[in-house]
Amino acid sequence: MSFVFLATCFVALFALTNFLQSYLGLFPKIARTYKTSINVPDDSLLKTSSIYLSDNTAIQDSDSEYRPWLTIKAIEQGIFIAQKKSLILLFPQKCLIPWNKMTLVNEKQSALKKQYLYKVECGEKNIYILAKEKFEKGVYGS
């Protein structure tokens, strides 16, 4: 009987955690603003090793949202971003940001890495994306 109770608690906690990860934060806000029904095949997606989201241009690790499980594809209409990860994702989010709603703000180059800062118009407040990839129309194919 206690096993059933513990299993039920685990499933409920897992579902709650999945729900919070998929509906709270900056990426779900972008996904609600630029909701899409487009599906892009998994084999054509670029898996990001790091992507940081912030509502401030001065992105720092302490005040930004790190989403390592996002996959990105530049297509003709804009940037397709899907929330995928290795664990079971109960509430996946995806969006298509049109090219005219996303602009390159800054390109930082250091001896070890390049980083690109993009501004995404998202309602009243802009959201900033810091990524290792440079998103350009047609770079990854369509």
mmCIF file with all atom_site columns, C-alpha atoms in Angstrom:
data_model
loop_
_atom_site.group_PDB
_atom_site.id
_atom_site.type_symbol
_atom_site.label_atom_id
_atom_site.label_alt_id
_atom_site.label_comp_id
_atom_site.label_asym_id
_atom_site.label_entity_id
_atom_site.label_seq_id
_atom_site.pdbx_PDB_ins_code
_atom_site.Cartn_x
_atom_site.Cartn_y
_atom_site.Cartn_z
_atom_site.occupancy
_atom_site.B_iso_or_equiv
_atom_site.pdbx_formal_charge
_atom_site.auth_seq_id
_atom_site.auth_comp_id
_atom_site.auth_asym_id
_atom_site.auth_atom_id
_atom_site.pdbx_PDB_model_num
ATOM 1   C CA . MET A 1 1   ? 0.000  0.000  0.000   1.00 0.00 ? 1   MET A CA 1
ATOM 2   C CA . SER A 1 2   ? 2.819  2.411  0.843   1.00 0.00 ? 2   SER A CA 1
ATOM 3   C CA . PHE A 1 3   ? 4.459  1.648  -2.519  1.00 0.00 ? 3   PHE A CA 1
ATOM 4   C CA . VAL A 1 4   ? 1.307  2.726  -4.367  1.00 0.00 ? 4   VAL A CA 1
ATOM 5   C CA . PHE A 1 5   ? 1.180  5.922  -2.313  1.00 0.00 ? 5   PHE A CA 1
ATOM 6   C CA . LEU A 1 6   ? 4.862  6.689  -2.987  1.00 0.00 ? 6   LEU A CA 1
ATOM 7   C CA . ALA A 1 7   ? 4.488  5.932  -6.690  1.00 0.00 ? 7   ALA A CA 1
ATOM 8   C CA . THR A 1 8   ? 1.445  8.206  -6.881  1.00 0.00 ? 8   THR A CA 1
ATOM 9   C CA . CYS A 1 9   ? 3.330  10.996 -5.094  1.00 0.00 ? 9   CYS A CA 1
ATOM 10  C CA . PHE A 1 10  ? 6.296  10.570 -7.455  1.00 0.00 ? 10  PHE A CA 1
ATOM 11  C CA . VAL A 1 11  ? 4.104  10.740 -10.571 1.00 0.00 ? 11  VAL A CA 1
ATOM 12  C CA . ALA A 1 12  ? 2.276  13.809 -9.231  1.00 0.00 ? 12  ALA A CA 1
ATOM 13  C CA . LEU A 1 13  ? 5.556  15.556 -8.365  1.00 0.00 ? 13  LEU A CA 1
ATOM 14  C CA . PHE A 1 14  ? 7.023  14.643 -11.763 1.00 0.00 ? 14  PHE A CA 1
ATOM 15  C CA . ALA A 1 15  ? 3.964  16.034 -13.567 1.00 0.00 ? 15  ALA A CA 1
ATOM 16  C CA . LEU A 1 16  ? 4.035  19.232 -11.477 1.00 0.00 ? 16  LEU A CA 1
ATOM 17  C CA . THR A 1 17  ? 7.755  19.766 -12.166 1.00 0.00 ? 17  THR A CA 1
ATOM 18  C CA . ASN A 1 18  ? 7.200  19.180 -15.884 1.00 0.00 ? 18  ASN A CA 1
ATOM 19  C CA . PHE A 1 19  ? 4.278  21.611 -15.864 1.00 0.00 ? 19  PHE A CA 1
ATOM 20  C CA . LEU A 1 20  ? 6.303  24.341 -14.124 1.00 0.00 ? 20  LEU A CA 1
ATOM 21  C CA . GLN A 1 21  ? 9.287  23.919 -16.478 1.00 0.00 ? 21  GLN A CA 1
ATOM 22  C CA . SER A 1 22  ? 7.020  24.152 -19.510 1.00 0.00 ? 22  SER A CA 1
ATOM 23  C CA . TYR A 1 23  ? 4.806  27.067 -18.443 1.00 0.00 ? 23  TYR A CA 1
ATOM 24  C CA . LEU A 1 24  ? 6.945  29.347 -16.278 1.00 0.00 ? 24  LEU A CA 1
ATOM 25  C CA . GLY A 1 25  ? 9.889  31.394 -17.441 1.00 0.00 ? 25  GLY A CA 1
ATOM 26  C CA . LEU A 1 26  ? 10.983 33.346 -20.473 1.00 0.00 ? 26  LEU A CA 1
ATOM 27  C CA . PHE A 1 27  ? 10.954 30.622 -23.136 1.00 0.00 ? 27  PHE A CA 1
ATOM 28  C CA . PRO A 1 28  ? 7.310  29.664 -22.470 1.00 0.00 ? 28  PRO A CA 1
ATOM 29  C CA . LYS A 1 29  ? 6.493  33.394 -22.738 1.00 0.00 ? 29  LYS A CA 1
ATOM 30  C CA . ILE A 1 30  ? 8.135  33.483 -26.193 1.00 0.00 ? 30  ILE A CA 1
ATOM 31  C CA . ALA A 1 31  ? 6.330  30.245 -27.123 1.00 0.00 ? 31  ALA A CA 1
ATOM 32  C CA . ARG A 1 32  ? 2.954  31.717 -26.142 1.00 0.00 ? 32  ARG A CA 1
ATOM 33  C CA . THR A 1 33  ? 3.658  34.899 -28.115 1.00 0.00 ? 33  THR A CA 1
ATOM 34  C CA . TYR A 1 34  ? 4.886  33.103 -31.259 1.00 0.00 ? 34  TYR A CA 1
ATOM 35  C CA . LYS A 1 35  ? 2.910  29.866 -31.038 1.00 0.00 ? 35  LYS A CA 1
ATOM 36  C CA . THR A 1 36  ? 3.196  27.593 -34.068 1.00 0.00 ? 36  THR A CA 1
ATOM 37  C CA . SER A 1 37  ? 1.797  24.337 -35.388 1.00 0.00 ? 37  SER A CA 1
ATOM 38  C CA . ILE A 1 38  ? 4.836  23.747 -37.621 1.00 0.00 ? 38  ILE A CA 1
ATOM 39  C CA . ASN A 1 39  ? 6.724  20.519 -37.029 1.00 0.00 ? 39  ASN A CA 1
ATOM 40  C CA . VAL A 1 40  ? 10.369 20.253 -38.033 1.00 0.00 ? 40  VAL A CA 1
ATOM 41  C CA . PRO A 1 41  ? 11.985 16.787 -38.230 1.00 0.00 ? 41  PRO A CA 1
ATOM 42  C CA . ASP A 1 42  ? 14.301 16.022 -35.314 1.00 0.00 ? 42  ASP A CA 1
ATOM 43  C CA . ASP A 1 43  ? 17.231 15.139 -37.570 1.00 0.00 ? 43  ASP A CA 1
ATOM 44  C CA . SER A 1 44  ? 17.267 18.644 -39.062 1.00 0.00 ? 44  SER A CA 1
ATOM 45  C CA . LEU A 1 45  ? 17.307 20.489 -35.742 1.00 0.00 ? 45  LEU A CA 1
ATOM 46  C CA . LEU A 1 46  ? 20.436 22.094 -34.335 1.00 0.00 ? 46  LEU A CA 1
ATOM 47  C CA . LYS A 1 47  ? 20.799 21.064 -30.726 1.00 0.00 ? 47  LYS A CA 1
ATOM 48  C CA . THR A 1 48  ? 22.146 23.936 -28.673 1.00 0.00 ? 48  THR A CA 1
ATOM 49  C CA . SER A 1 49  ? 24.814 23.343 -26.089 1.00 0.00 ? 49  SER A CA 1
ATOM 50  C CA . SER A 1 50  ? 23.874 26.513 -24.289 1.00 0.00 ? 50  SER A CA 1
ATOM 51  C CA . ILE A 1 51  ? 21.229 29.175 -24.641 1.00 0.00 ? 51  ILE A CA 1
ATOM 52  C CA . TYR A 1 52  ? 20.499 31.873 -22.096 1.00 0.00 ? 52  TYR A CA 1
ATOM 53  C CA . LEU A 1 53  ? 17.344 33.976 -21.985 1.00 0.00 ? 53  LEU A CA 1
ATOM 54  C CA . SER A 1 54  ? 16.984 37.271 -20.162 1.00 0.00 ? 54  SER A CA 1
ATOM 55  C CA . ASP A 1 55  ? 14.745 40.316 -20.074 1.00 0.00 ? 55  ASP A CA 1
ATOM 56  C CA . ASN A 1 56  ? 17.837 42.479 -19.683 1.00 0.00 ? 56  ASN A CA 1
ATOM 57  C CA . THR A 1 57  ? 20.648 43.173 -22.182 1.00 0.00 ? 57  THR A CA 1
ATOM 58  C CA . ALA A 1 58  ? 23.275 42.649 -19.464 1.00 0.00 ? 58  ALA A CA 1
ATOM 59  C CA . ILE A 1 59  ? 22.926 38.879 -19.372 1.00 0.00 ? 59  ILE A CA 1
ATOM 60  C CA . GLN A 1 60  ? 24.657 37.312 -16.410 1.00 0.00 ? 60  GLN A CA 1
ATOM 61  C CA . ASP A 1 61  ? 24.408 33.725 -15.234 1.00 0.00 ? 61  ASP A CA 1
ATOM 62  C CA . SER A 1 62  ? 22.745 34.805 -11.999 1.00 0.00 ? 62  SER A CA 1
ATOM 63  C CA . ASP A 1 63  ? 19.810 36.683 -13.563 1.00 0.00 ? 63  ASP A CA 1
ATOM 64  C CA . SER A 1 64  ? 19.249 34.685 -16.731 1.00 0.00 ? 64  SER A CA 1
ATOM 65  C CA . GLU A 1 65  ? 17.288 31.594 -17.578 1.00 0.00 ? 65  GLU A CA 1
ATOM 66  C CA . TYR A 1 66  ? 19.414 28.713 -18.882 1.00 0.00 ? 66  TYR A CA 1
ATOM 67  C CA . ARG A 1 67  ? 17.613 26.283 -21.160 1.00 0.00 ? 67  ARG A CA 1
ATOM 68  C CA . PRO A 1 68  ? 19.980 23.514 -22.302 1.00 0.00 ? 68  PRO A CA 1
ATOM 69  C CA . TRP A 1 69  ? 17.208 21.390 -23.855 1.00 0.00 ? 69  TRP A CA 1
ATOM 70  C CA . LEU A 1 70  ? 16.137 23.781 -26.613 1.00 0.00 ? 70  LEU A CA 1
ATOM 71  C CA . THR A 1 71  ? 16.612 22.850 -30.258 1.00 0.00 ? 71  THR A CA 1
ATOM 72  C CA . ILE A 1 72  ? 16.745 25.484 -32.969 1.00 0.00 ? 72  ILE A CA 1
ATOM 73  C CA . LYS A 1 73  ? 16.286 25.589 -36.731 1.00 0.00 ? 73  LYS A CA 1
ATOM 74  C CA . ALA A 1 74  ? 16.534 28.615 -39.012 1.00 0.00 ? 74  ALA A CA 1
ATOM 75  C CA . ILE A 1 75  ? 13.879 28.283 -41.709 1.00 0.00 ? 75  ILE A CA 1
ATOM 76  C CA . GLU A 1 76  ? 12.502 30.603 -44.366 1.00 0.00 ? 76  GLU A CA 1
ATOM 77  C CA . GLN A 1 77  ? 9.786  32.071 -42.093 1.00 0.00 ? 77  GLN A CA 1
ATOM 78  C CA . GLY A 1 78  ? 12.037 32.621 -39.052 1.00 0.00 ? 78  GLY A CA 1
ATOM 79  C CA . ILE A 1 79  ? 13.650 30.810 -36.151 1.00 0.00 ? 79  ILE A CA 1
ATOM 80  C CA . PHE A 1 80  ? 11.931 27.610 -35.021 1.00 0.00 ? 80  PHE A CA 1
ATOM 81  C CA . ILE A 1 81  ? 12.657 26.733 -31.383 1.00 0.00 ? 81  ILE A CA 1
ATOM 82  C CA . ALA A 1 82  ? 11.381 23.560 -29.726 1.00 0.00 ? 82  ALA A CA 1
ATOM 83  C CA . GLN A 1 83  ? 11.633 22.545 -26.100 1.00 0.00 ? 83  GLN A CA 1
ATOM 84  C CA . LYS A 1 84  ? 13.008 19.015 -26.071 1.00 0.00 ? 84  LYS A CA 1
ATOM 85  C CA . LYS A 1 85  ? 15.065 17.109 -23.580 1.00 0.00 ? 85  LYS A CA 1
ATOM 86  C CA . SER A 1 86  ? 16.160 13.577 -22.880 1.00 0.00 ? 86  SER A CA 1
ATOM 87  C CA . LEU A 1 87  ? 13.648 13.019 -20.075 1.00 0.00 ? 87  LEU A CA 1
ATOM 88  C CA . ILE A 1 88  ? 9.932  12.593 -20.671 1.00 0.00 ? 88  ILE A CA 1
ATOM 89  C CA . LEU A 1 89  ? 8.452  15.986 -21.542 1.00 0.00 ? 89  LEU A CA 1
ATOM 90  C CA . LEU A 1 90  ? 4.724  16.053 -20.788 1.00 0.00 ? 90  LEU A CA 1
ATOM 91  C CA . PHE A 1 91  ? 4.029  19.637 -21.895 1.00 0.00 ? 91  PHE A CA 1
ATOM 92  C CA . PRO A 1 92  ? 6.322  20.491 -24.842 1.00 0.00 ? 92  PRO A CA 1
ATOM 93  C CA . GLN A 1 93  ? 6.520  24.069 -26.092 1.00 0.00 ? 93  GLN A CA 1
ATOM 94  C CA . LYS A 1 94  ? 7.584  25.284 -29.529 1.00 0.00 ? 94  LYS A CA 1
ATOM 95  C CA . CYS A 1 95  ? 7.559  28.597 -31.332 1.00 0.00 ? 95  CYS A CA 1
ATOM 96  C CA . LEU A 1 96  ? 8.389  30.269 -34.617 1.00 0.00 ? 96  LEU A CA 1
ATOM 97  C CA . ILE A 1 97  ? 9.900  33.733 -34.230 1.00 0.00 ? 97  ILE A CA 1
ATOM 98  C CA . PRO A 1 98  ? 9.517  35.687 -37.493 1.00 0.00 ? 98  PRO A CA 1
ATOM 99  C CA . TRP A 1 99  ? 12.729 37.218 -38.828 1.00 0.00 ? 99  TRP A CA 1
ATOM 100 C CA . ASN A 1 100 ? 11.328 40.753 -38.473 1.00 0.00 ? 100 ASN A CA 1
ATOM 101 C CA . LYS A 1 101 ? 10.741 40.222 -34.708 1.00 0.00 ? 101 LYS A CA 1
ATOM 102 C CA . MET A 1 102 ? 14.338 39.185 -33.971 1.00 0.00 ? 102 MET A CA 1
ATOM 103 C CA . THR A 1 103 ? 17.434 41.345 -34.326 1.00 0.00 ? 103 THR A CA 1
ATOM 104 C CA . LEU A 1 104 ? 21.139 40.826 -33.659 1.00 0.00 ? 104 LEU A CA 1
ATOM 105 C CA . VAL A 1 105 ? 22.165 43.209 -30.879 1.00 0.00 ? 105 VAL A CA 1
ATOM 106 C CA . ASN A 1 106 ? 25.764 42.268 -30.246 1.00 0.00 ? 106 ASN A CA 1
ATOM 107 C CA . GLU A 1 107 ? 28.404 39.803 -31.363 1.00 0.00 ? 107 GLU A CA 1
ATOM 108 C CA . LYS A 1 108 ? 30.961 39.038 -28.665 1.00 0.00 ? 108 LYS A CA 1
ATOM 109 C CA . GLN A 1 109 ? 34.181 37.321 -29.615 1.00 0.00 ? 109 GLN A CA 1
ATOM 110 C CA . SER A 1 110 ? 36.797 36.124 -27.225 1.00 0.00 ? 110 SER A CA 1
ATOM 111 C CA . ALA A 1 111 ? 39.811 33.876 -27.679 1.00 0.00 ? 111 ALA A CA 1
ATOM 112 C CA . LEU A 1 112 ? 37.768 30.787 -26.804 1.00 0.00 ? 112 LEU A CA 1
ATOM 113 C CA . LYS A 1 113 ? 34.238 31.377 -28.037 1.00 0.00 ? 113 LYS A CA 1
ATOM 114 C CA . LYS A 1 114 ? 31.781 33.511 -29.958 1.00 0.00 ? 114 LYS A CA 1
ATOM 115 C CA . GLN A 1 115 ? 28.474 34.579 -28.494 1.00 0.00 ? 115 GLN A CA 1
ATOM 116 C CA . TYR A 1 116 ? 25.569 36.283 -30.186 1.00 0.00 ? 116 TYR A CA 1
ATOM 117 C CA . LEU A 1 117 ? 22.987 38.427 -28.398 1.00 0.00 ? 117 LEU A CA 1
ATOM 118 C CA . TYR A 1 118 ? 19.561 38.714 -30.035 1.00 0.00 ? 118 TYR A CA 1
ATOM 119 C CA . LYS A 1 119 ? 16.557 40.822 -29.138 1.00 0.00 ? 119 LYS A CA 1
ATOM 120 C CA . VAL A 1 120 ? 13.129 39.227 -29.551 1.00 0.00 ? 120 VAL A CA 1
ATOM 121 C CA . GLU A 1 121 ? 10.077 41.500 -29.470 1.00 0.00 ? 121 GLU A CA 1
ATOM 122 C CA . CYS A 1 122 ? 7.729  39.879 -26.995 1.00 0.00 ? 122 CYS A CA 1
ATOM 123 C CA . GLY A 1 123 ? 4.802  42.095 -26.097 1.00 0.00 ? 123 GLY A CA 1
ATOM 124 C CA . GLU A 1 124 ? 5.599  44.997 -23.788 1.00 0.00 ? 124 GLU A CA 1
ATOM 125 C CA . LYS A 1 125 ? 9.068  43.733 -22.834 1.00 0.00 ? 125 LYS A CA 1
ATOM 126 C CA . ASN A 1 126 ? 11.774 42.407 -25.094 1.00 0.00 ? 126 ASN A CA 1
ATOM 127 C CA . ILE A 1 127 ? 13.487 39.116 -24.338 1.00 0.00 ? 127 ILE A CA 1
ATOM 128 C CA . TYR A 1 128 ? 17.172 38.654 -25.089 1.00 0.00 ? 128 TYR A CA 1
ATOM 129 C CA . ILE A 1 129 ? 18.739 35.405 -26.278 1.00 0.00 ? 129 ILE A CA 1
ATOM 130 C CA . LEU A 1 130 ? 22.432 34.701 -25.810 1.00 0.00 ? 130 LEU A CA 1
ATOM 131 C CA . ALA A 1 131 ? 23.550 31.773 -27.958 1.00 0.00 ? 131 ALA A CA 1
ATOM 132 C CA . LYS A 1 132 ? 26.663 30.280 -29.492 1.00 0.00 ? 132 LYS A CA 1
ATOM 133 C CA . GLU A 1 133 ? 25.013 30.068 -32.918 1.00 0.00 ? 133 GLU A CA 1
ATOM 134 C CA . LYS A 1 134 ? 24.503 32.913 -35.350 1.00 0.00 ? 134 LYS A CA 1
ATOM 135 C CA . PHE A 1 135 ? 20.936 32.774 -36.631 1.00 0.00 ? 135 PHE A CA 1
ATOM 136 C CA . GLU A 1 136 ? 20.633 33.902 -40.230 1.00 0.00 ? 136 GLU A CA 1
ATOM 137 C CA . LYS A 1 137 ? 17.933 33.361 -42.788 1.00 0.00 ? 137 LYS A CA 1
ATOM 138 C CA . GLY A 1 138 ? 18.703 30.284 -44.843 1.00 0.00 ? 138 GLY A CA 1
ATOM 139 C CA . VAL A 1 139 ? 21.905 29.287 -42.980 1.00 0.00 ? 139 VAL A CA 1
ATOM 140 C CA . TYR A 1 140 ? 20.668 25.871 -41.883 1.00 0.00 ? 140 TYR A CA 1
ATOM 141 C CA . GLY A 1 141 ? 18.537 25.224 -44.940 1.00 0.00 ? 141 GLY A CA 1
ATOM 142 C CA . SER A 1 142 ? 14.773 24.983 -45.087 1.00 0.00 ? 142 SER A CA 1
#
